[in-house]
Amino acid sequence: MSSVSQKAKAASDSTDISENLWWKQAVVYQIYPRSFKDSTGSGLGDLKGITGKMGYLKALGVDAVWLSPFYPSELADGGYDVEDYRNVDPRLGTMDDFDAMVAAAHKAGIKIVVDIVPNHSSRLHQWFQEALKSEPGSPARNRYIFRDGKGPNGDEPPTKWIANFGGSAWTRVPDGQWYLHLFAKEQPDFNWDNREVRDDFLKTLKFWCDHGTDGFRVDVAEGLAKDLDRDDLDNYDVDAMHITIEDGSHPVYDRDEVHEIFREWRHEVFDKYTPARFAVAEAWVPASRQYLYARPDELGQVFNFKFAECNWLRDEMHEAIEDGIASAERTNGSTSTWVMGNHDVPRSASRYALPQIKTDNGLYHAVANDWLLRNGTTYHENRELGTKRARAAVMLEMALPGSAYVYQGEELGLFEVADIPWDELEDPWAFGTRRDLTKKGRDGCRVPLPWQSDGKDDSFGFSPAKQADGSNAEKPHLPQPAWFSDYAVDGEEANDDSMLSHYRRVLKLRHELQTPDTSLNWLDDYDHQTDAHDGADGNLGGSIAYRRANGWANITNFSATPMALPQGEVLLSSSPLTADGKLPQDTSVWMKL
């Protein structure tokens, strides 16, 4: 039995997780507010809708809820274009509604994590509107990144960069200058060299802490520090999700100076509260640099996106686990994070239901994105197989040491909605780029949740039938497919074999088995790759088998041949074992050894 870590008591010497360290092995449920639950009939989910479902979240067994942006926004990028960082979008509620939601969550024993978006604001933000009315070189413009253009008349953008959502990363304003936006043109980038910007975000962090927030998810954490005063800018691209430079020299991403910002957040805000606040970085950076964001004197944790990038292949999954644990160990105080899905990637059940094809060019989800681009017509989505693998995957994930992040709807086994009509899409990816050459966008995983299977109100219980004035409810902001009736909460709650029932059993047992010791040992006799191409779609098979310090073990079989299990007590399996007690393909089992 080989050991990944020799640190015996990494989280605590006691059997209880410290209140300051609750996040180290938490299950965090991501809510995309506009698609969770609508309480008013507006067609948009809202804060009261979340509060009304706090009992559901408690029954699920999550430790915390992470809210994607709920701030005032024109929704150019699903709320990640923020007009006012210290308020609630009136379509989603009020500050009183936020406070009531926090109180309800805390009463249920659930922490609250909010999304903070520091790389860019909305173009409608008061500061940017002031910048547009001010002269070049003014203090108002210095809060953002304005530059003169190239060419004899300055009519060429300062660089040739293509924004993440397509088109130039620069937009010209009437007086001839250009402003930088690494994402949509409606999202101008802040200038983090400006002390006023830094101070205002400290004020924002304190504001939400004072309103009961327990932590933060930091959007585009790697993008705040920038160096545009150099002559090699056109040698770089600015694709935020495929950063390959590992020495901190990229002009706009993962620069070493960004960590000065996060150390200030830790010293000036997070550690001023009891218990101390934490944050988790969204940083699509090379694995060798992820740990920098999670150091105890900075944010505390960073997403391990490699897990979410994997095909359902033994070696890819195994490498992601190894990298995640190694990254956490380098921080000398953090823990790993495990993410199978979020609001930016196709749903895991669909990814696992599609052909599992390795790519060697660094691109991930290539099959899923191609399938989406063509409205789900290019490959067969084997939903029975996708469900089986998703059930096994959550057990593989949840027994690992560290925090696990669950995106809303994963617990229902929802698949990607691939056939949303183009004229009903909201994601800027669908409109800022050439449709035949790029992605359809992320709306397929953002469709409002189904709560009731009968669908009589045309929203599967997402919205009430009537608005307050007695008029019919608006349609959900994204169309729900008819097959949602088979995955609605009420139906799954009544079915002991549903994905929801499986998640509840998994999370309940995870809490019972959890140990503060975050070491992990591979079970050498059971953890191995096979030489046979008997894994998914003819790939190499094998198994992943590991044991926690208290004897809690997970074994996942990726091979067509059922495998014998070690001596011990079987606690839970994702699918039935064979008649002779062996572990079938695409199945996980938890044991006490």
Coordinates of C-alpha atoms in Angstrom, one line a residue, residues 46-48 70 87-101 208:
D46 CA -34.3 34.7 -7.0
L47 CA -33.1 34.8 -3.4
K48 CA -36.5 34.0 -1.9
F70 CA -26.8 37.9 -7.9
N87 CA -26.3 45.3 -3.8
V88 CA -28.8 42.7 -5.1
D89 CA -30.3 42.7 -8.6
P90 CA -33.9 44.0 -7.9
R91 CA -35.1 41.2 -10.2
L92 CA -33.6 38.7 -7.7
G93 CA -34.6 40.4 -4.5
T94 CA -33.3 42.9 -2.0
M95 CA -30.6 43.1 0.7
D96 CA -33.3 42.1 3.2
D97 CA -33.9 39.0 1.1
F98 CA -30.2 38.3 1.2
D99 CA -30.0 38.7 4.9
A100 CA -33.0 36.4 5.4
M101 CA -31.5 33.8 3.1
W208 CA -20.5 40.9 2.4

